[in-house]
Amino acid sequence: MNWFTRVRNSITSLSKRSTEKDLWVKCPSCQQMVFAQEYEDNSYVCPRCGHHGRIGADERLRQLLDEGFDVLPIPDVKEDPLKFRDTSKYTDRLKKARAKSPHKDAFLVGSGAIEGKPAVVGVQDFGFMGGSMGMAVGTAFCQGAERALTRHCPYIVVTAAGGARMQEGILSLMQMPKATVMTRRLKEAKLPYIVVLTDPTTGGVTASYAMLGDVHIAEPGALIGFAGQRVIQDTIREQLPDGFQRAEYLHKHGMVDMVVHRHDLKDTLATLLDYLAPAKAA
Amino acid sequence: MISYLEFEKPVAELEQRIAELRSAAEGDDVDISNELQRLELKSANLLASTYQSLTPWQKTQVARHPSRPHFRDYVEQIFEEFVPLGGDRTYGDDEAILGGFAKLDGRKVVLIGHEKGNDTASRIRHNFGMGKPEGYRKAIRLMELAGRFGLPVVTLVDTSGAFPGVEAEERGQAEAIARSTEACLALPVPMVAAIVGEGGSGGAVALASAERVLMMEHAVYSVISPEGCASILWRTAEKAPDAAEAMKVTAQDLAELGVIDRIVPEPVGGAHRDPRAASASLGNAIGEELDQLAGYAPHELKRLREERFLALAG
């Protein structure tokens, strides 16, 4: 299963052009040059073709939560539990990722409100080691759920990950049942759990908390699946169908409730919360 | 005829010599019993010492050994009765994941597990133990049944992973796995999972989210196959032995990490050398675990399971 290779090779986030003082970015989908400010003002959606670019966790929280939300500290977990080393040390890879990121791992929780309705939002950041799910991600996910339980309010999780973090071996796999313990607790507390699937959501993340929502929303064009496309192709030795594992394809096959443009995401969440949120939120 | 693994070559050579001596001596008056005895002892010692110090990659090969006992072998050896139940009531019946009612020394349980098959025809029929969504949904159905009728759940996990295919994706492979994991966690009855061969990623976890997880001595359990890990991180599948080492895939490593609760001893030379002894060992362990869990109330079992996974990793 080489989801990582696939994901790495298909990274389509807009690469900034170093010339002209980064005034322009090139859309990885339509290849057109877009004025950087325009792109940013458009929530990182290409104004020409509508391609939804990947965004970091802070930006996502800003887009979804009303002003004045709290950000939970990313939990401390045992670092490099396996003393993992491939061509380089896992601790070095972590250092590198942290140097490029404002956060120390790939899952950030914001606690606040969506159009006035109390909500906790967890965001997985593909920019940090491919959003991969290790102990920090799993624990942060659980803390977000914990916060929603305490506040007695909905939990919304925005997923983006190549899958489990191999450098944490089996302990990353164990995040699947661990996160599921918390989605079950939300269910038992009758609190809504809404998943927003963004590009890409694959592997063990899809096969656990990304597919256990009361409502599943996907961003247009997002790659969503369990197995990597190359693995599938190697297995079936046929061409994959058009649009395979894309948001619209999953919608057609009944795996997501709706495909929603980023501009409408916050409104859509607010509408859903209007139906699902508990009458009394703390 | 035993099929030998690469690292068993010295044992294979010795055993071949023993066989040759035996057949040469047949009908002959020469007394070779001393020599035979010496060689047999040597061979037994060599086998024992080889298996005592298997590397993670060697264990992976043992776990995948074509003659290793699988679900149906264990069913036959361990359980005095098995009533197979089929279908997910939505799409079809997946023969990669089998299940039904079973009796273990009089204990009534719902038994679920992956079946890999043991010859070409049965391997194809069971899709090499790679479950499809309908297989996991059958497992969910059976777990819910077990919960309602107060029957403990026993699972035998043995899969290289859930099936990667277009149809499996279209029918919601990820969702089926996630729901199956959820179904394990929701069980109001005891659940004992045993990794008997390969515990391959999400396809394994979906049937192994139990309060008691056992692992056969030479089984492996990992987030991705060593080949897969190697081709991503080392960019060549040839580094699979390194990946197996780095990922900590063996029962011994996982017991140390607290991911599994008990190692089930295998006969010398691995379960495939003596499936009967391996089955007895496994049946014994499962029985003991079931007896230990029998006294717990439904909410205590759920709590036990939840605490186990929350405490793990983090």
XYZ file of C-alpha atoms in Angstrom:
596
model
C 0.000 0.000 0.000
C 1.917 3.011 -1.060
C -0.597 5.690 -0.403
C 2.177 7.974 0.680
C 3.984 7.848 -2.622
C 0.743 8.433 -4.394
C -0.174 11.323 -2.190
C 3.300 12.782 -2.301
C 3.370 12.657 -6.054
C -0.050 14.167 -6.365
C 0.481 17.069 -4.027
C -1.338 19.821 -5.789
C -1.182 22.651 -3.323
C -0.494 25.890 -5.054
C 3.192 26.474 -5.294
C 4.177 30.039 -4.822
C 6.262 31.572 -7.525
C 9.365 33.013 -6.082
C 9.578 35.806 -8.614
C 7.527 38.973 -8.594
C 7.528 38.973 -4.822
C 5.126 36.019 -4.590
C 2.360 38.100 -6.047
C 1.136 35.267 -8.177
C 0.344 31.617 -7.606
C -0.221 28.933 -10.180
C -3.338 26.796 -9.862
C -2.275 23.132 -9.936
C -5.532 22.227 -11.627
C -6.044 24.747 -14.448
C -2.383 25.877 -14.460
C -3.441 29.508 -14.672
C -1.635 32.224 -12.791
C -3.765 33.676 -10.053
C -3.146 36.871 -8.143
C -2.134 35.684 -4.656
C -4.307 38.165 -2.817
C -7.315 37.216 -4.905
C -6.660 33.556 -4.199
C -6.413 34.173 -0.479
C -9.540 36.310 -0.456
C -11.300 33.470 -2.236
C -10.564 31.062 0.656
C -7.792 29.423 -1.371
C -10.202 28.310 -4.052
C -9.018 29.009 -7.588
C -11.183 31.848 -8.916
C -10.735 30.506 -12.445
C -11.564 26.801 -12.154
C -12.894 26.350 -8.617
C -10.106 24.001 -7.538
C -10.066 23.781 -3.756
C -6.482 24.267 -2.588
C -5.193 22.703 0.587
C -5.192 24.954 3.608
C -3.590 24.760 7.019
C -5.363 24.152 10.299
C -5.294 27.765 11.516
C -6.787 29.071 8.298
C -9.490 26.406 8.407
C -10.431 27.255 11.978
C -10.624 30.932 10.994
C -12.904 30.066 8.112
C -15.271 27.925 10.155
C -15.415 29.384 13.647
C -16.725 32.782 14.714
C -14.123 35.219 15.920
C -12.797 34.722 19.431
C -12.461 30.948 19.523
C -9.931 29.127 21.707
C -7.278 26.861 20.324
C -6.473 23.840 22.471
C -2.796 23.089 22.991
C -1.629 20.077 20.997
C -1.232 17.290 23.555
C 2.111 15.950 24.657
C 2.544 12.320 23.755
C 5.418 9.914 24.005
C 7.700 10.905 21.202
C 9.112 8.321 18.817
C 7.938 5.329 20.860
C 9.513 2.801 18.485
C 12.828 4.627 18.009
C 11.958 4.427 14.362
C 14.522 4.940 11.703
C 14.248 4.457 7.950
C 16.499 6.429 5.642
C 16.422 9.084 8.320
C 15.343 9.170 11.948
C 11.697 9.791 12.771
C 12.785 12.405 15.308
C 14.587 14.239 12.505
C 11.520 14.065 10.289
C 9.475 15.492 13.139
C 11.953 18.296 13.633
C 11.802 19.141 9.962
C 8.021 19.140 9.913
C 7.917 21.351 13.006
C 10.311 23.830 11.509
C 7.847 24.353 8.683
C 4.698 24.374 10.778
C 3.322 26.685 13.454
C 2.225 23.565 15.342
C 3.954 20.504 16.711
C 1.672 17.956 15.063
C -1.073 17.473 12.508
C -4.332 17.952 14.433
C -5.567 21.227 15.865
C -8.713 21.767 17.920
C -10.631 25.022 18.114
C -13.422 25.578 20.588
C -15.923 28.327 19.914
C -19.058 28.873 17.898
C -20.341 28.591 14.344
C -22.718 31.441 13.577
C -23.386 31.754 17.247
C -23.917 28.033 17.838
C -21.438 26.443 20.231
C -19.119 23.993 18.486
C -15.758 22.320 18.741
C -13.865 21.943 15.475
C -10.922 19.602 14.953
C -8.766 20.069 11.889
C -6.233 17.718 10.428
C -3.378 19.473 8.675
C -2.090 17.756 5.557
C 0.889 20.103 5.589
C 2.313 18.361 8.644
C 3.741 14.996 7.560
C 0.848 14.400 5.203
C -1.632 14.837 8.038
C -0.699 11.333 9.107
C -2.404 9.876 12.146
C -0.084 9.011 14.973
C -0.473 9.256 18.712
C -0.565 13.057 18.773
C -3.285 13.208 16.126
C -5.329 10.485 17.818
C -4.964 12.083 21.221
C -5.828 15.558 19.900
C -8.890 14.101 18.188
C -9.957 12.584 21.512
C -9.353 15.833 23.394
C -11.553 17.662 20.919
C -14.307 15.114 21.500
C -13.731 15.429 25.235
C -14.158 19.207 24.980
C -17.390 18.784 23.018
C -18.667 16.398 25.691
C -17.779 18.860 28.438
C -19.372 21.787 26.617
C -22.234 19.529 25.569
C -21.938 20.792 22.023
C -21.384 19.362 18.518
C -18.007 18.106 17.313
C -16.965 18.828 13.751
C -13.847 17.261 12.323
C -12.163 18.298 9.092
C -10.108 15.371 7.837
C -7.035 15.401 5.606
C -4.470 12.635 5.769
C -2.610 10.103 3.745
C -3.405 7.618 6.496
C -1.635 6.310 9.562
C 1.858 7.472 10.509
C 4.040 4.489 9.724
C 6.857 5.702 11.938
C 4.678 4.980 14.951
C 3.878 1.507 13.659
C 1.110 -0.374 15.397
C 0.560 2.504 17.809
C -0.737 4.598 14.930
C -3.073 1.759 13.962
C -4.368 1.738 17.531
C -5.588 5.309 17.051
C -8.422 3.877 14.953
C -10.215 2.105 17.819
C -9.110 4.842 20.197
C -10.801 7.609 18.187
C -13.818 5.359 17.741
C -14.237 5.101 21.504
C -14.795 8.864 21.471
C -17.170 8.971 18.493
C -19.225 6.391 20.380
C -19.249 8.533 23.502
C -20.520 11.484 21.473
C -23.223 9.241 20.093
C -24.200 8.071 23.563
C -24.344 11.695 24.716
C -26.580 12.451 21.705
C -24.140 15.043 20.465
C -23.751 15.470 16.712
C -20.468 14.489 15.130
C -20.018 15.925 11.661
C -17.153 15.060 9.330
C -15.874 17.344 6.598
C -13.705 15.304 4.246
C -11.076 17.315 2.432
C -8.334 16.519 -0.028
C -6.954 13.940 0.570
C -8.532 11.629 3.142
C -7.308 8.066 2.783
C -6.190 4.930 4.602
C -6.726 4.389 8.287
C -8.231 7.818 8.815
C -10.999 7.122 6.308
C -11.440 3.667 7.821
C -12.139 5.085 11.263
C -13.309 8.510 12.385
C -13.733 9.995 8.907
C -16.535 7.555 8.092
C -18.370 7.557 11.409
C -20.051 10.950 11.212
C -23.742 11.617 11.629
C -23.370 13.705 8.491
C -20.545 13.548 5.947
C -19.660 16.630 3.939
C -16.942 16.571 1.286
C -15.140 19.416 -0.435
C -15.380 19.388 -4.247
C -12.793 17.242 -5.953
C -11.343 15.877 -2.718
C -9.623 12.499 -2.983
C -11.328 10.194 -0.493
C -10.756 6.479 -0.205
C -9.435 3.520 1.694
C -6.796 1.948 -0.543
C -4.321 3.845 -2.675
C -5.036 4.049 -6.383
C -1.791 2.392 -7.372
C -2.457 -0.512 -5.039
C -5.916 -0.925 -6.528
C -4.552 -0.709 -10.052
C -1.925 -3.337 -9.245
C -4.689 -5.575 -7.924
C -7.270 -5.261 -10.683
C -4.969 -4.421 -13.598
C -7.574 -2.269 -15.257
C -8.051 1.417 -15.767
C -9.714 3.086 -12.826
C -13.076 4.697 -13.559
C -13.224 8.448 -14.215
C -13.336 10.502 -11.050
C -12.663 7.405 -8.937
C -12.341 8.203 -5.216
C -13.250 11.830 -5.733
C -15.824 13.586 -3.562
C -18.484 13.571 -6.287
C -17.897 9.859 -6.895
C -18.333 9.089 -3.215
C -21.483 11.159 -3.156
C -22.846 9.169 -6.066
C -22.025 5.934 -4.239
C -23.695 7.010 -1.036
C -20.658 7.519 1.175
C -21.062 11.259 1.733
C -24.236 13.257 2.186
C -23.194 16.300 0.219
C -20.395 17.959 -1.669
C -20.144 21.548 -0.500
C -18.126 24.447 -1.868
C -15.779 25.963 0.663
C -17.629 29.286 0.458
C -20.783 27.578 1.667
C -19.204 25.330 4.250
C -19.759 27.434 7.332
C -23.380 28.155 6.388
C -24.008 24.490 5.713
C -22.581 23.527 9.088
C -24.722 26.152 10.782
C -27.817 24.793 9.035
C -27.000 21.249 10.148
C -26.330 22.360 13.710
C -29.718 24.038 13.691
C -31.258 20.558 13.382
C -28.780 18.502 15.344
C -27.334 20.605 18.132
C -28.635 19.848 21.619
C -31.264 22.253 22.894
C -29.107 23.395 25.784
C -25.426 23.883 25.245
C -23.188 24.796 28.117
C 5.740 -32.711 2.423
C 6.788 -29.621 4.309
C 7.526 -26.551 2.279
C 10.594 -24.941 3.773
C 11.219 -21.252 4.132
C 14.491 -19.808 2.936
C 15.955 -19.486 6.431
C 15.026 -23.103 7.215
C 17.450 -24.430 4.608
C 19.919 -25.953 7.086
C 17.027 -27.745 8.796
C 15.712 -28.872 5.419
C 19.095 -30.334 4.499
C 19.338 -32.239 7.758
C 15.812 -33.558 7.472
C 16.484 -34.647 3.931
C 19.571 -36.529 5.018
C 17.582 -38.253 7.722
C 14.932 -39.247 5.196
C 17.582 -40.544 2.791
C 19.276 -42.558 5.520
C 15.948 -44.047 6.516
C 15.039 -45.154 3.034
C 18.564 -46.430 2.343
C 18.458 -48.468 5.531
C 15.126 -50.015 4.698
C 15.496 -53.729 4.090
C 19.145 -53.382 4.941
C 20.718 -55.043 7.931
C 23.075 -52.222 8.742
C 22.168 -50.665 12.034
C 21.983 -46.913 11.556
C 19.828 -46.148 14.546
C 22.638 -44.363 16.366
C 23.449 -42.163 13.432
C 19.757 -41.477 12.862
C 19.254 -40.564 16.464
C 22.203 -38.216 16.378
C 20.970 -36.483 13.251
C 17.416 -36.234 14.515
C 18.568 -34.634 17.723
C 20.762 -32.248 15.793
C 17.923 -31.348 13.489
C 15.470 -30.835 16.342
C 17.947 -28.613 18.163
C 18.626 -26.632 15.042
C 14.905 -26.124 14.425
C 14.347 -25.056 18.008
C 17.223 -22.610 18.039
C 16.230 -21.180 14.646
C 12.691 -20.551 15.841
C 13.834 -19.116 19.122
C 15.626 -16.291 17.401
C 13.496 -15.503 14.368
C 13.879 -12.006 13.011
C 10.705 -9.940 12.473
C 10.963 -10.565 8.735
C 11.368 -14.306 9.251
C 8.329 -14.255 11.500
C 6.414 -12.462 8.752
C 7.238 -15.358 6.461
C 6.190 -17.910 9.073
C 2.931 -16.001 9.625
C 2.297 -16.221 5.877
C 3.430 -19.826 5.510
C 1.177 -21.585 2.992
C 0.679 -24.547 5.332
C -0.043 -22.455 8.391
C -3.391 -23.392 9.920
C -6.185 -20.983 9.028
C -9.686 -20.271 10.285
C -11.271 -23.482 9.038
C -8.439 -25.619 10.419
C -8.828 -24.033 13.823
C -12.593 -24.403 13.668
C -12.213 -28.086 13.041
C -9.601 -28.612 15.745
C -10.744 -26.299 18.497
C -14.522 -26.061 18.352
C -16.784 -29.039 18.797
C -19.526 -27.368 16.794
C -19.689 -24.623 14.185
C -22.894 -23.302 12.673
C -21.858 -20.972 9.852
C -24.009 -17.929 9.218
C -23.755 -15.998 5.982
C -24.447 -12.702 4.337
C -24.648 -9.050 5.206
C -28.347 -8.810 4.236
C -27.497 -5.963 1.906
C -25.211 -7.094 -0.832
C -23.789 -10.585 -0.527
C -21.753 -13.125 1.364
C -18.021 -12.591 1.573
C -16.100 -15.802 2.036
C -12.943 -14.004 3.102
C -14.621 -13.428 6.460
C -16.447 -16.375 7.953
C -18.577 -16.511 11.037
C -21.236 -18.314 12.964
C -22.173 -19.946 16.227
C -19.560 -22.196 17.758
C -18.904 -24.218 20.874
C -15.581 -24.263 22.663
C -15.577 -26.908 25.390
C -19.242 -26.257 25.916
C -18.921 -22.467 25.856
C -21.312 -20.995 23.291
C -19.787 -18.164 21.310
C -20.087 -16.258 18.064
C -16.939 -16.970 16.094
C -15.739 -14.661 13.316
C -12.501 -14.674 11.373
C -10.587 -14.300 8.134
C -10.042 -17.396 6.021
C -7.168 -17.363 3.535
C -7.702 -20.793 2.002
C -5.039 -23.465 1.614
C -4.958 -24.368 -2.069
C -5.456 -22.431 -5.266
C -9.186 -23.037 -5.518
C -9.937 -22.220 -1.891
C -7.585 -19.250 -1.883
C -9.518 -17.739 -4.753
C -12.840 -18.573 -3.132
C -11.769 -16.866 0.089
C -10.069 -14.036 -1.778
C -6.806 -14.773 0.066
C -8.379 -13.624 3.306
C -8.878 -10.085 2.085
C -12.295 -8.988 3.276
C -14.693 -6.838 1.293
C -17.253 -4.420 2.739
C -19.924 -7.136 2.792
C -17.563 -9.296 4.862
C -17.090 -6.605 7.483
C -20.832 -5.902 7.416
C -21.479 -9.582 8.019
C -19.125 -9.349 10.996
C -21.067 -6.329 12.276
C -24.316 -8.229 11.879
C -22.962 -11.208 13.789
C -21.521 -9.048 16.551
C -24.866 -7.325 17.017
C -26.510 -10.723 17.119
C -24.007 -11.884 19.731
C -24.677 -8.797 21.803
C -28.419 -9.275 21.770
C -28.282 -12.932 22.674
C -25.552 -12.683 25.265
C -22.982 -14.750 23.375
C -19.287 -13.889 23.777
C -17.445 -13.038 20.557
C -14.234 -14.757 19.501
C -12.353 -13.558 16.431
C -9.451 -15.160 14.594
C -7.592 -12.492 12.682
C -5.549 -13.504 9.661
C -5.412 -11.088 6.766
C -2.823 -9.238 4.762
C -5.359 -6.416 4.700
C -8.828 -5.509 3.503
C -9.317 -5.960 -0.241
C -8.146 -3.012 -2.340
C -10.499 -2.900 -5.317
C -12.794 -0.565 -7.198
C -15.971 -2.302 -6.084
C -14.791 -2.516 -2.499
C -14.199 1.244 -2.530
C -17.572 1.898 -4.150
C -19.373 -0.170 -1.565
C -17.620 1.645 1.254
C -14.658 -0.426 2.384
C -13.541 2.334 4.747
C -17.005 2.783 6.213
C -17.454 -0.951 6.694
C -14.135 -1.231 8.542
C -14.903 1.791 10.711
C -18.345 0.405 11.605
C -16.911 -3.011 12.361
C -14.408 -1.473 14.778
C -17.282 0.456 16.305
C -19.327 -2.737 16.611
C -16.480 -4.394 18.548
C -16.326 -1.455 20.939
C -20.087 -1.483 21.472
C -20.336 -5.163 22.443
C -22.080 -5.796 25.775
C -20.549 -9.293 25.838
C -16.954 -10.509 26.274
C -14.750 -10.308 23.210
C -11.495 -12.183 22.708
C -9.510 -11.558 19.528
C -6.594 -13.697 18.428
C -4.138 -12.654 15.749
C -3.341 -16.098 14.382
C -1.315 -15.240 11.274
C -1.132 -11.825 9.698
C -2.773 -8.846 11.352
C -2.834 -6.511 8.384
C -3.801 -2.939 9.182
C -7.414 -1.693 9.260
C -8.705 -4.979 7.919
C -7.380 -6.604 11.094
C -8.282 -3.901 13.593
C -11.910 -4.105 12.438
C -12.080 -7.560 14.045
C -9.554 -7.027 16.816
C -10.839 -4.094 18.869
C -11.400 -6.367 21.838
C -10.690 -6.129 25.555
C -8.426 -9.163 25.276
C -6.136 -9.458 22.276
C -4.037 -12.605 21.942
C -1.360 -13.272 19.418
C 0.191 -16.503 18.259
C 3.904 -16.684 18.996
C 4.962 -16.230 15.376
C 2.098 -14.060 14.145
C 2.670 -10.479 13.000
C 0.474 -7.404 13.396
C 1.209 -4.082 11.740
C -0.121 -0.830 10.358
C 1.112 -1.629 6.864
C 2.902 -4.609 5.336
C 6.706 -4.500 5.633
C 6.887 -4.399 1.820
C 4.483 -1.482 1.686
C 6.303 0.420 4.400
C 9.662 -0.224 2.741
C 8.521 0.911 -0.680
C 7.244 4.171 0.768
C 9.967 5.064 3.262
C 12.966 3.323 1.720
C 11.570 3.556 -1.822
C 12.212 -0.119 -2.429
C 10.244 -3.161 -1.307
C 13.565 -4.965 -0.934
C 14.025 -3.216 2.373
C 11.037 -5.084 3.805
C 13.216 -6.872 6.393
C 14.359 -3.471 7.683
C 10.805 -2.178 7.723
C 9.596 -5.250 9.628
C 12.333 -4.639 12.179
C 11.615 -0.911 12.524
C 7.825 -1.225 12.762
C 7.892 -3.757 15.632
C 5.506 -6.312 14.212
C 6.131 -9.382 16.375
C 4.034 -10.701 19.245
C 6.985 -10.200 21.580
C 7.350 -6.520 20.627
C 3.628 -5.863 20.757
C 3.292 -7.455 24.183
C 5.975 -5.102 25.387
C 4.129 -2.115 23.911
C 0.928 -3.276 25.604
C -0.880 -3.655 22.290
C -1.561 -7.329 22.924
C -2.293 -9.066 26.191
C -1.049 -12.587 25.745
C 1.270 -14.589 23.520
C -0.015 -18.024 22.561
C 2.891 -20.501 22.302
C 3.322 -22.383 19.042
C 4.877 -25.813 18.620
C 8.599 -25.838 17.832
C 9.059 -24.936 14.191
C 5.811 -22.981 13.976
C 2.099 -23.792 13.866
C 2.377 -25.363 10.413
C 4.688 -28.099 11.781
C 2.007 -29.318 14.126
C -1.410 -27.744 13.531
C -2.990 -29.983 16.143
C -0.685 -28.778 18.891
C -1.048 -25.178 17.718
C -4.829 -25.511 17.845
C -4.767 -27.012 21.322
C -2.605 -24.150 22.515
C -4.885 -21.537 20.954
C -8.101 -23.186 22.133
C -6.746 -23.362 25.626
C -5.788 -19.697 25.702
C -9.111 -18.512 24.277
C -11.006 -20.681 26.765
C -9.082 -19.265 29.707
C -9.668 -15.702 28.569
C -13.393 -16.312 28.087
C -13.644 -17.775 31.568
C -11.869 -14.776 33.048
C -14.237 -12.364 31.330
C -17.374 -14.308 32.161
C -17.957 -12.504 35.432
C -18.050 -8.983 34.046
C -21.242 -6.993 33.586
C -21.944 -5.516 30.117
C -21.013 -1.969 31.115
C -17.815 -3.205 32.754
C -16.798 -5.003 29.567
C -17.354 -1.891 27.479
C -15.456 0.186 29.997
C -12.599 -2.314 30.015
C -12.392 -2.183 26.219
C -12.583 1.613 26.095
C -9.953 2.100 28.759
C -7.693 -0.350 26.991
C -7.628 1.669 23.776
C -7.684 5.094 25.401
C -4.707 4.158 27.547
C -2.861 2.775 24.576
C -0.767 5.239 22.752
C -0.924 8.646 24.150
